[in-house]
CSV table of C-alpha atoms in Angstrom, one decimal:
chain,number,residue,atom,x,y,z
P,1,MET,CA,0.2,0.1,0.1
P,2,THR,CA,1.7,3.3,-1.0
P,3,ALA,CA,1.3,6.4,1.3
P,4,THR,CA,-0.8,9.6,-0.9
P,5,MET,CA,1.3,12.5,-1.0
P,6,THR,CA,-0.3,15.6,-0.6
P,7,ASP,CA,0.2,19.7,0.0
P,8,THR,CA,-1.5,19.3,3.3
P,9,PRO,CA,0.7,19.5,6.6
P,10,PRO,CA,-0.2,17.0,9.2
P,11,PRO,CA,-2.5,17.7,12.2
P,12,ALA,CA,-1.4,19.9,14.7
P,13,ALA,CA,-0.3,18.2,17.8
P,14,PRO,CA,-2.8,19.3,20.9
P,15,LYS,CA,-1.1,21.6,22.5
P,16,ALA,CA,0.3,21.3,26.5
P,17,GLU,CA,-1.7,22.0,29.0
P,18,GLY,CA,0.0,24.9,30.2
P,19,ALA,CA,0.5,26.3,26.8
P,20,ALA,CA,-1.7,29.0,27.4
P,21,GLN,CA,-0.6,30.2,30.7
P,22,ARG,CA,2.6,30.8,29.4
P,23,SER,CA,1.3,32.7,26.5
P,24,GLY,CA,-0.4,34.7,28.9
P,25,ARG,CA,3.0,34.7,31.5
P,26,SER,CA,4.9,36.2,28.2
P,27,PHE,CA,2.0,38.9,27.5
P,28,GLY,CA,2.1,39.8,31.3
P,29,GLN,CA,6.2,40.1,30.7
P,30,ILE,CA,6.0,41.9,27.9
P,31,LEU,CA,3.3,44.6,29.6
P,32,LEU,CA,5.5,44.7,32.7
P,33,LEU,CA,8.2,45.3,30.6
P,34,VAL,CA,7.0,48.4,28.7
P,35,ALA,CA,5.7,49.4,31.8
P,36,GLY,CA,9.0,49.6,33.6
P,37,ALA,CA,10.5,51.0,30.6
P,38,LEU,CA,7.5,53.8,30.8
P,39,LEU,CA,8.3,54.3,34.5
P,40,LEU,CA,12.1,54.8,33.8
P,41,LEU,CA,12.1,57.1,31.1
P,42,ALA,CA,9.9,59.3,32.9
P,43,ALA,CA,11.9,59.3,35.8
P,44,VAL,CA,15.0,60.1,33.7
P,45,ARG,CA,13.2,62.7,32.1
P,46,MET,CA,12.3,64.6,35.5
P,47,ILE,CA,15.8,64.2,36.6
P,48,THR,CA,17.8,65.0,34.1
P,49,GLY,CA,15.1,68.3,32.6
P,50,SER,CA,15.5,67.0,29.1
P,51,GLN,CA,11.6,67.2,27.7
P,52,GLN,CA,12.4,65.8,24.2
P,53,LEU,CA,12.8,62.5,25.5
P,54,ASP,CA,9.4,61.1,24.8
P,55,SER,CA,7.9,64.4,23.5
P,56,ALA,CA,5.1,63.8,20.4
P,57,GLY,CA,7.4,65.3,18.2
P,58,GLN,CA,10.6,62.9,19.5
P,59,VAL,CA,7.6,60.1,18.9
P,60,SER,CA,6.6,61.1,15.9
P,61,ALA,CA,9.9,61.4,14.2
P,62,ALA,CA,11.1,58.3,15.7
P,63,LEU,CA,7.9,56.3,14.3
P,64,GLY,CA,9.0,57.6,10.8
P,65,LEU,CA,12.5,56.6,11.4
P,66,ALA,CA,11.1,52.9,12.4
P,67,VAL,CA,9.1,52.4,9.5
P,68,PRO,CA,11.9,51.8,6.9
P,69,ILE,CA,13.9,49.5,9.4
P,70,GLY,CA,10.8,47.8,10.4
P,71,LEU,CA,9.8,46.8,7.2
P,72,ALA,CA,13.7,45.8,5.9
P,73,GLY,CA,13.5,43.7,9.1
P,74,LEU,CA,10.3,42.1,8.2
P,75,ALA,CA,11.1,41.2,4.7
P,76,GLY,CA,14.4,39.6,6.6
P,77,LEU,CA,11.7,37.6,8.7
P,78,TRP,CA,9.8,36.5,5.7
P,79,SER,CA,12.4,35.1,3.4
P,80,GLU,CA,14.7,33.4,6.7
P,81,ARG,CA,11.6,31.8,7.8
P,82,SER,CA,11.8,30.1,4.7
P,83,GLY,CA,15.5,29.0,4.6
P,84,VAL,CA,16.7,32.1,2.8
P,85,VAL,CA,19.7,34.4,4.2
P,86,ASN,CA,18.6,37.7,2.4
P,87,ILE,CA,21.8,40.0,3.0
P,88,GLY,CA,20.2,42.2,-0.3
P,89,LEU,CA,17.8,44.1,1.7
P,90,GLU,CA,19.6,47.1,0.8
P,91,GLY,CA,19.7,46.5,-2.6
P,92,MET,CA,16.0,46.2,-2.6
P,93,MET,CA,15.6,49.1,-0.7
P,94,ILE,CA,18.0,50.8,-3.2
P,95,LEU,CA,15.5,49.8,-6.2
P,96,GLY,CA,12.3,50.5,-4.1
P,97,THR,CA,13.3,54.1,-3.8
P,98,PHE,CA,14.5,54.4,-7.4
P,99,GLY,CA,11.2,53.0,-8.9
P,100,ALA,CA,9.0,55.1,-6.5
P,101,GLY,CA,11.0,58.8,-7.2
P,102,TRP,CA,10.7,57.5,-10.9
P,103,VAL,CA,7.3,56.9,-11.3
P,104,GLY,CA,5.9,58.8,-8.5
P,105,TRP,CA,7.5,61.8,-10.2
P,106,GLN,CA,6.1,61.1,-13.7
P,107,SER,CA,2.6,60.0,-12.8
P,108,SER,CA,1.1,59.6,-8.5
P,109,PRO,CA,2.7,58.6,-5.5
P,110,TRP,CA,0.4,55.9,-5.6
P,111,LEU,CA,1.7,54.6,-8.5
P,112,GLY,CA,5.3,55.3,-7.2
P,113,LEU,CA,4.5,53.4,-4.3
P,114,LEU,CA,3.2,50.1,-6.5
P,115,ALA,CA,6.4,50.6,-8.6
P,116,GLY,CA,8.6,50.9,-5.5
P,117,ILE,CA,7.2,47.4,-4.2
P,118,GLY,CA,7.6,46.2,-7.7
P,119,PHE,CA,11.4,47.3,-8.1
P,120,GLY,CA,11.8,45.1,-4.8
P,121,VAL,CA,10.2,42.0,-5.8
P,122,VAL,CA,12.4,42.2,-9.0
P,123,GLY,CA,15.3,42.0,-6.8
P,124,GLY,CA,14.2,39.6,-4.4
P,125,LEU,CA,13.5,37.0,-7.5
P,126,LEU,CA,16.8,37.3,-8.4
P,127,HIS,CA,17.9,36.7,-5.3
P,128,ALA,CA,15.8,33.8,-5.2
P,129,VAL,CA,16.7,32.4,-8.6
P,130,ALA,CA,20.5,32.4,-7.5
P,131,THR,CA,19.9,30.8,-4.3
P,132,VAL,CA,16.9,28.7,-4.8
P,133,THR,CA,17.6,27.5,-8.3
P,134,PHE,CA,21.5,27.5,-9.1
P,135,GLY,CA,22.2,27.1,-5.2
P,136,VAL,CA,24.7,30.0,-5.1
P,137,ASP,CA,25.7,30.7,-1.5
P,138,HIS,CA,23.3,33.1,-0.2
P,139,ILE,CA,25.9,35.8,1.4
P,140,VAL,CA,27.5,36.1,-2.0
P,141,SER,CA,24.5,36.6,-3.4
P,142,GLY,CA,23.0,39.2,-1.4
P,143,VAL,CA,26.0,41.3,-1.9
P,144,ALA,CA,25.8,40.8,-5.6
P,145,ILE,CA,22.4,41.9,-5.0
P,146,ASN,CA,23.7,44.9,-3.1
P,147,LEU,CA,26.2,45.9,-5.6
P,148,LEU,CA,23.9,45.3,-8.7
P,149,ALA,CA,21.3,47.3,-7.1
P,150,LEU,CA,23.5,50.4,-6.6
P,151,GLY,CA,25.5,50.5,-9.8
P,152,ALA,CA,21.9,50.0,-11.8
P,153,THR,CA,19.9,52.7,-10.1
P,154,GLN,CA,23.2,54.9,-10.6
P,155,TYR,CA,23.3,54.5,-14.1
P,156,LEU,CA,19.3,54.8,-14.4
P,157,ALA,CA,19.3,58.1,-12.7
P,158,LYS,CA,21.9,59.5,-14.7
P,159,LEU,CA,19.9,58.5,-17.8
P,160,PHE,CA,16.1,59.5,-16.9
P,161,PHE,CA,16.7,62.4,-14.3
P,162,ALA,CA,19.9,64.5,-16.2
P,163,GLY,CA,18.5,66.8,-19.0
P,164,GLY,CA,15.3,67.3,-20.4
P,165,ALA,CA,11.9,67.7,-18.4
P,166,ALA,CA,13.2,65.7,-15.2
P,167,GLU,CA,16.0,68.7,-15.2
P,168,ASN,CA,13.6,71.3,-15.9
P,169,ALA,CA,11.1,70.1,-13.2
P,170,GLY,CA,14.4,69.8,-10.7
P,171,GLY,CA,16.0,66.4,-11.1
P,172,ASN,CA,20.1,65.5,-11.6
P,173,PRO,CA,21.9,63.0,-12.0
P,174,LYS,CA,21.8,61.7,-8.0
P,175,GLN,CA,18.1,62.7,-7.5
P,176,SER,CA,14.6,62.6,-9.0
P,177,PRO,CA,12.4,65.3,-9.3
P,178,PRO,CA,10.1,65.9,-6.6
P,179,ALA,CA,6.8,63.9,-6.4
P,180,ASP,CA,3.5,64.9,-4.4
P,181,SER,CA,2.7,63.7,-1.4
P,182,LEU,CA,1.2,60.9,0.1
P,183,PRO,CA,-2.0,61.7,2.5
P,184,GLN,CA,-1.3,61.8,6.5
P,185,VAL,CA,-3.7,61.2,9.3
P,186,THR,CA,-4.5,62.8,12.6
P,187,VAL,CA,-6.9,62.0,15.1
P,188,PRO,CA,-8.9,65.3,15.3
P,189,GLY,CA,-9.4,66.4,18.9
P,190,LEU,CA,-7.6,63.8,20.6
P,191,SER,CA,-3.9,65.1,19.2
P,192,ASP,CA,-4.4,68.8,21.0
P,193,GLY,CA,-5.7,67.4,23.9
P,194,LEU,CA,-2.6,65.4,24.3
P,195,GLN,CA,-0.5,68.2,23.5
P,196,SER,CA,-2.1,69.9,26.2
P,197,LEU,CA,-1.3,67.3,28.7
P,198,GLU,CA,2.2,67.0,27.5
P,199,ASN,CA,3.0,70.8,28.1
P,200,HIS,CA,2.4,70.3,31.4
P,201,HIS,CA,5.2,68.0,32.3
P,202,TRP,CA,3.5,65.9,34.7
P,203,PHE,CA,5.2,63.1,35.8
P,204,LEU,CA,4.1,60.3,33.8
P,205,ILE,CA,1.0,61.7,32.3
P,206,SER,CA,2.5,64.0,30.4
P,207,ASP,CA,5.1,61.3,29.2
P,208,LEU,CA,1.7,58.8,28.1
P,209,ALA,CA,0.5,62.1,26.7
P,210,GLY,CA,3.6,62.7,24.4
P,211,ILE,CA,4.0,59.1,23.4
P,212,LEU,CA,0.1,58.8,22.5
P,213,GLY,CA,0.0,61.9,20.5
P,214,GLY,CA,3.1,61.2,18.6
P,215,LEU,CA,1.2,57.7,17.6
P,216,ILE,CA,-1.7,59.8,16.2
P,217,THR,CA,-0.4,62.7,14.7
P,218,ASN,CA,0.6,63.6,11.3
P,219,LEU,CA,0.6,59.8,10.2
P,220,SER,CA,1.6,58.6,6.7
P,221,VAL,CA,-0.7,56.0,4.7
P,222,ILE,CA,2.4,53.9,4.8
P,223,THR,CA,3.0,54.1,8.1
P,224,ILE,CA,-0.8,52.3,8.7
P,225,LEU,CA,0.2,49.6,6.0
P,226,ALA,CA,3.5,48.9,8.0
P,227,ALA,CA,1.5,48.2,10.9
P,228,VAL,CA,-0.9,46.3,9.1
P,229,LEU,CA,1.7,44.1,7.4
P,230,PHE,CA,2.8,43.3,10.6
P,231,VAL,CA,0.0,41.9,12.1
P,232,ALA,CA,-0.8,40.2,9.0
P,233,SER,CA,2.5,38.5,9.0
P,234,TRP,CA,2.3,37.2,12.4
P,235,TRP,CA,-1.2,35.8,11.4
P,236,ILE,CA,-0.1,34.2,8.1
P,237,LEU,CA,3.2,32.7,9.3
P,238,TRP,CA,1.8,31.4,12.8
P,239,ARG,CA,-1.8,30.9,12.0
P,240,THR,CA,-2.4,29.4,9.0
P,241,PRO,CA,-1.3,26.2,6.8
P,242,PHE,CA,0.4,28.7,4.1
P,243,GLY,CA,2.9,29.9,7.0
P,244,LEU,CA,3.2,26.2,8.6
P,245,ARG,CA,4.8,24.9,5.3
P,246,LEU,CA,6.6,28.0,4.8
P,247,ARG,CA,8.2,27.8,8.1
P,248,SER,CA,8.6,24.3,7.6
P,249,CYS,CA,11.2,24.9,4.8
P,250,GLY,CA,13.1,26.8,7.0
P,251,GLU,CA,13.5,24.2,9.6
P,252,ASN,CA,13.5,21.0,7.7
P,253,PRO,CA,13.0,21.5,4.4
P,254,THR,CA,13.3,17.5,3.5
P,255,ALA,CA,10.7,16.6,6.0
P,256,ALA,CA,8.4,19.2,4.0
P,257,GLU,CA,9.2,17.6,1.0
P,258,SER,CA,8.4,14.4,2.4
P,259,LEU,CA,4.9,15.6,3.7
P,260,GLY,CA,4.2,16.8,-0.1
P,261,VAL,CA,5.1,20.4,0.3
P,262,ASN,CA,6.9,22.1,-2.6
P,263,VAL,CA,9.9,23.5,-1.4
P,264,TYR,CA,10.9,25.8,-4.3
P,265,THR,CA,7.8,27.1,-4.2
P,266,TYR,CA,7.3,28.3,-1.0
P,267,LYS,CA,11.2,29.7,-0.9
P,268,TYR,CA,10.3,31.7,-4.1
P,269,ALA,CA,7.4,33.3,-2.6
P,270,ALA,CA,8.8,34.1,0.5
P,271,VAL,CA,11.9,35.8,-0.9
P,272,ALA,CA,9.6,37.6,-3.4
P,273,VAL,CA,7.4,38.8,-0.9
P,274,SER,CA,10.8,39.9,1.3
P,275,GLY,CA,11.6,41.9,-1.9
P,276,GLY,CA,8.4,44.0,-1.9
P,277,LEU,CA,8.4,44.4,1.5
P,278,ALA,CA,12.1,46.0,1.2
P,279,GLY,CA,10.8,47.9,-1.6
P,280,LEU,CA,8.3,49.4,0.6
P,281,GLY,CA,10.5,50.4,2.9
P,282,GLY,CA,12.6,52.1,0.0
P,283,ALA,CA,9.4,53.7,-1.3
P,284,PHE,CA,8.9,54.7,2.4
P,285,LEU,CA,12.1,56.9,2.0
P,286,ALA,CA,11.6,58.5,-1.5
P,287,LEU,CA,8.0,59.4,-1.1
P,288,VAL,CA,7.5,60.3,2.7
P,289,THR,CA,10.6,61.0,4.0
P,290,SER,CA,12.3,63.1,1.3
P,291,HIS,CA,9.7,62.8,-1.6
P,292,THR,CA,12.5,62.1,-4.2
P,293,TYR,CA,14.9,59.3,-5.3
P,294,LEU,CA,18.4,60.1,-3.7
P,295,GLU,CA,21.3,58.4,-4.3
P,296,GLY,CA,22.6,56.6,-1.3
P,297,GLN,CA,19.3,57.7,0.9
P,298,THR,CA,18.7,53.6,2.5
P,299,GLY,CA,21.6,54.8,4.8
P,300,GLY,CA,22.4,51.1,5.6
P,301,ARG,CA,18.8,50.9,7.0
P,302,GLY,CA,18.7,47.2,5.3
P,303,TYR,CA,21.5,46.3,7.5
P,304,ILE,CA,19.8,47.6,10.5
P,305,GLY,CA,16.5,46.1,9.8
P,306,LEU,CA,18.4,42.9,9.9
P,307,ALA,CA,19.8,43.5,13.1
P,308,ALA,CA,16.3,44.2,14.5
P,309,MET,CA,15.2,41.0,13.2
P,310,ILE,CA,17.9,39.2,14.9
P,311,PHE,CA,17.1,41.0,17.9
P,312,GLY,CA,13.3,40.2,17.6
P,313,ASN,CA,14.5,36.3,17.2
P,314,TRP,CA,12.7,36.0,13.7
P,315,ARG,CA,9.6,37.1,15.1
P,316,PRO,CA,7.4,40.2,14.6
P,317,GLY,CA,6.9,41.3,17.7
P,318,GLY,CA,10.4,41.3,18.7
P,319,LEU,CA,10.9,43.0,15.5
P,320,ALA,CA,9.0,46.0,15.8
P,321,MET,CA,10.7,46.6,19.5
P,322,GLY,CA,14.0,46.2,17.7
P,323,ALA,CA,13.0,48.7,14.9
P,324,GLY,CA,11.3,51.0,17.2
P,325,LEU,CA,14.3,51.2,19.7
P,326,PHE,CA,16.8,52.0,16.5
P,327,GLY,CA,14.4,54.8,15.3
P,328,TYR,CA,14.3,56.3,18.5
P,329,SER,CA,17.6,56.5,19.3
P,330,ASP,CA,18.2,57.8,15.3
P,331,ALA,CA,15.6,60.9,16.3
P,332,LEU,CA,17.4,61.4,19.2
P,333,GLN,CA,20.4,62.6,17.8
P,334,LEU,CA,18.6,63.8,14.2
P,335,ARG,CA,16.5,66.3,16.5
P,336,ASN,CA,18.2,67.4,19.7
P,337,GLY,CA,22.0,66.5,19.5
P,338,GLY,CA,24.5,66.0,22.5
P,339,THR,CA,22.4,67.5,25.3
P,340,THR,CA,19.3,65.1,24.9
P,341,VAL,CA,21.8,62.3,24.2
P,342,HIS,CA,23.6,62.7,27.3
P,343,ALA,CA,20.5,62.4,29.4
P,344,LEU,CA,20.4,58.9,27.6
P,345,LEU,CA,23.7,58.1,29.7
P,346,LEU,CA,22.0,58.3,32.8
P,347,LEU,CA,19.4,55.7,31.7
P,348,LEU,CA,21.9,53.4,30.1
P,349,VAL,CA,23.8,53.7,33.8
P,350,ILE,CA,20.2,52.2,35.5
P,351,LEU,CA,19.7,49.5,32.5
P,352,LEU,CA,23.4,48.4,33.0
P,353,VAL,CA,22.6,47.9,36.9
P,354,VAL,CA,19.9,46.0,36.6
P,355,LEU,CA,21.7,43.6,34.0
P,356,ALA,CA,24.1,43.1,36.3
P,357,GLY,CA,22.0,42.6,39.1
P,358,TRP,CA,20.1,39.8,37.1
P,359,LYS,CA,23.5,38.2,35.9
P,360,LEU,CA,24.6,38.2,39.4
P,361,TYR,CA,21.4,36.3,40.6
P,362,ARG,CA,21.4,33.8,37.6
P,363,THR,CA,25.3,33.1,38.9
P,364,SER,CA,27.2,35.0,35.8
P,365,LEU,CA,29.8,36.6,38.0
P,366,TRP,CA,32.0,37.9,35.0
P,367,GLN,CA,29.0,39.1,33.1
P,368,GLY,CA,27.8,40.8,36.1
P,369,ALA,CA,30.9,42.2,37.1
P,370,ILE,CA,31.7,43.9,33.4
P,371,SER,CA,28.0,45.3,33.6
P,372,LEU,CA,29.1,46.7,36.9
P,373,VAL,CA,32.2,48.7,36.0
P,374,VAL,CA,30.9,49.6,32.1
P,375,ALA,CA,27.9,51.3,34.3
P,376,ALA,CA,30.6,52.9,36.6
P,377,LEU,CA,32.7,54.1,33.6
P,378,VAL,CA,29.1,55.6,32.1
P,379,LEU,CA,28.0,57.1,35.3
P,380,LEU,CA,31.6,58.8,35.4
P,381,TRP,CA,31.2,60.5,32.1
P,382,TYR,CA,27.7,61.5,32.7
P,383,LEU,CA,28.7,63.6,36.1
P,384,VAL,CA,31.6,65.3,34.2
P,385,THR,CA,30.4,66.0,31.1
P,386,ASP,CA,27.4,68.5,30.3
P,387,GLU,CA,26.9,67.5,26.2
P,388,VAL,CA,27.8,64.4,24.2
P,389,PRO,CA,30.5,64.9,21.6
P,390,SER,CA,28.7,65.8,18.1
P,391,ASP,CA,31.0,62.8,16.8
P,392,PHE,CA,29.6,60.3,19.2
P,393,VAL,CA,26.3,62.0,18.8
P,394,GLY,CA,26.2,60.7,15.0
P,395,ALA,CA,27.2,57.3,15.7
P,396,THR,CA,24.3,56.7,18.4
P,397,PRO,CA,22.3,54.2,16.4
P,398,TYR,CA,25.0,52.3,15.5
P,399,VAL,CA,26.0,51.9,19.1
P,400,VAL,CA,22.5,51.2,19.9
P,401,THR,CA,22.8,48.4,17.1
P,402,LEU,CA,26.1,46.7,18.5
P,403,LEU,CA,24.6,47.2,22.1
P,404,VAL,CA,21.8,45.6,21.8
P,405,LEU,CA,23.0,42.6,19.3
P,406,SER,CA,25.3,41.8,22.2
P,407,LEU,CA,22.7,41.9,25.1
P,408,SER,CA,20.2,39.9,23.2
P,409,ALA,CA,23.1,37.4,21.4
P,410,GLN,CA,22.4,34.5,24.1
P,411,ARG,CA,18.7,34.2,23.6
P,412,LEU,CA,18.8,33.8,19.6
P,413,ARG,CA,17.4,31.0,18.2
P,414,MET,CA,17.3,31.1,14.2
P,415,PRO,CA,15.6,28.8,11.6
P,416,LYS,CA,17.6,25.1,11.6
P,417,ALA,CA,18.0,25.3,7.7
P,418,ASP,CA,18.5,29.3,7.2
P,419,GLY,CA,21.0,29.7,4.9
P,420,MET,CA,21.9,25.7,4.0
P,421,ARG,CA,21.6,24.8,0.1
P,422,TYR,CA,18.5,22.5,-0.3
P,423,ARG,CA,18.2,20.4,-3.1
P,424,LYS,CA,15.0,18.7,-4.5
P,425,GLY,CA,15.1,14.8,-3.3
P,426,GLN,CA,18.4,15.3,-1.4
P,427,GLY,CA,16.9,13.1,1.7
P,428,LYS,CA,16.2,10.3,-0.1
């Protein structure tokens, strides 16, 4: 008797009795973490007098900077959950910026948005052809995509934006003419009320008002779309049969194939979605941040998106927190300079002391001692200075990236077959 191969996954195993309790505890821990971070931020604001730490303007700027990083990270999550490492996110974002700027200038920003996504999908499919079909090393292919995208867009910019109608409209070899703006959303009435509460500078109440005000004022439609995509990605990847099959390709493609899953198809679909999301992040930069395509405007956000994905342990929720953290640190140094970043040194001291206490409690004596020493050095720096040097201020997002990755490295669990070459029938 021969077994029939189908594309239907096996029945899900019954959940353990404590699964719901563990999920509830996890959600409760996240709420406690958020509440603790808010209290700590409010306390630091009151001590240092730095009112911009959690103002509506700061939160709004952080959100705008976090969206392209978050979309790049979400793109990496889709690809790597299927087992394909996508170092080429930066190149796909570059393609998205060019497509959005080029088409957005000539027609409408909505068509520019679709073009940005489409150009990113093309980059994703090139990566899929190289890695899935021809078995090229994933890192080599990703680096090649980055170099190819950079060279192609530079050539096309010189071809389409230098001379003629484009130059008359404000274009040049390094940028496109400006495109029209996409709509923005503000909750009427509520935004003004929160602004009034924030201006009182009350402990915790004004902090909450500033954060909420930044989240509901002058929101781009792409920001709202990005939030929907995060929720949709979680639902599709963890709550649907399609997502189960796709994740099985990243964990054990040979076992997935034995159950009738077409591994090639799912890998292609995941990397194409990955390219589209990265292209959407690029379109955000071209249509929302600057309203034009600019050479080099991605600024390494594809790589920072990968860092946010790793920080989030290849899950949308953690990824969103990582992107928010990187966007916040970037906005802080862009809007306020060394004075406000100086206030963060005190916040860093408190976090390092808490980390040291946790490590000592877990009997990690060396790590706890190192955290205490670093906390003492940072506290000394805070006490003897009034402002952080401008060179260090500009490096704040990258320092935060390295710090977060180093602290989160011990709890990471990547997909087991991530980056491995797969060939149909290799398990036979």
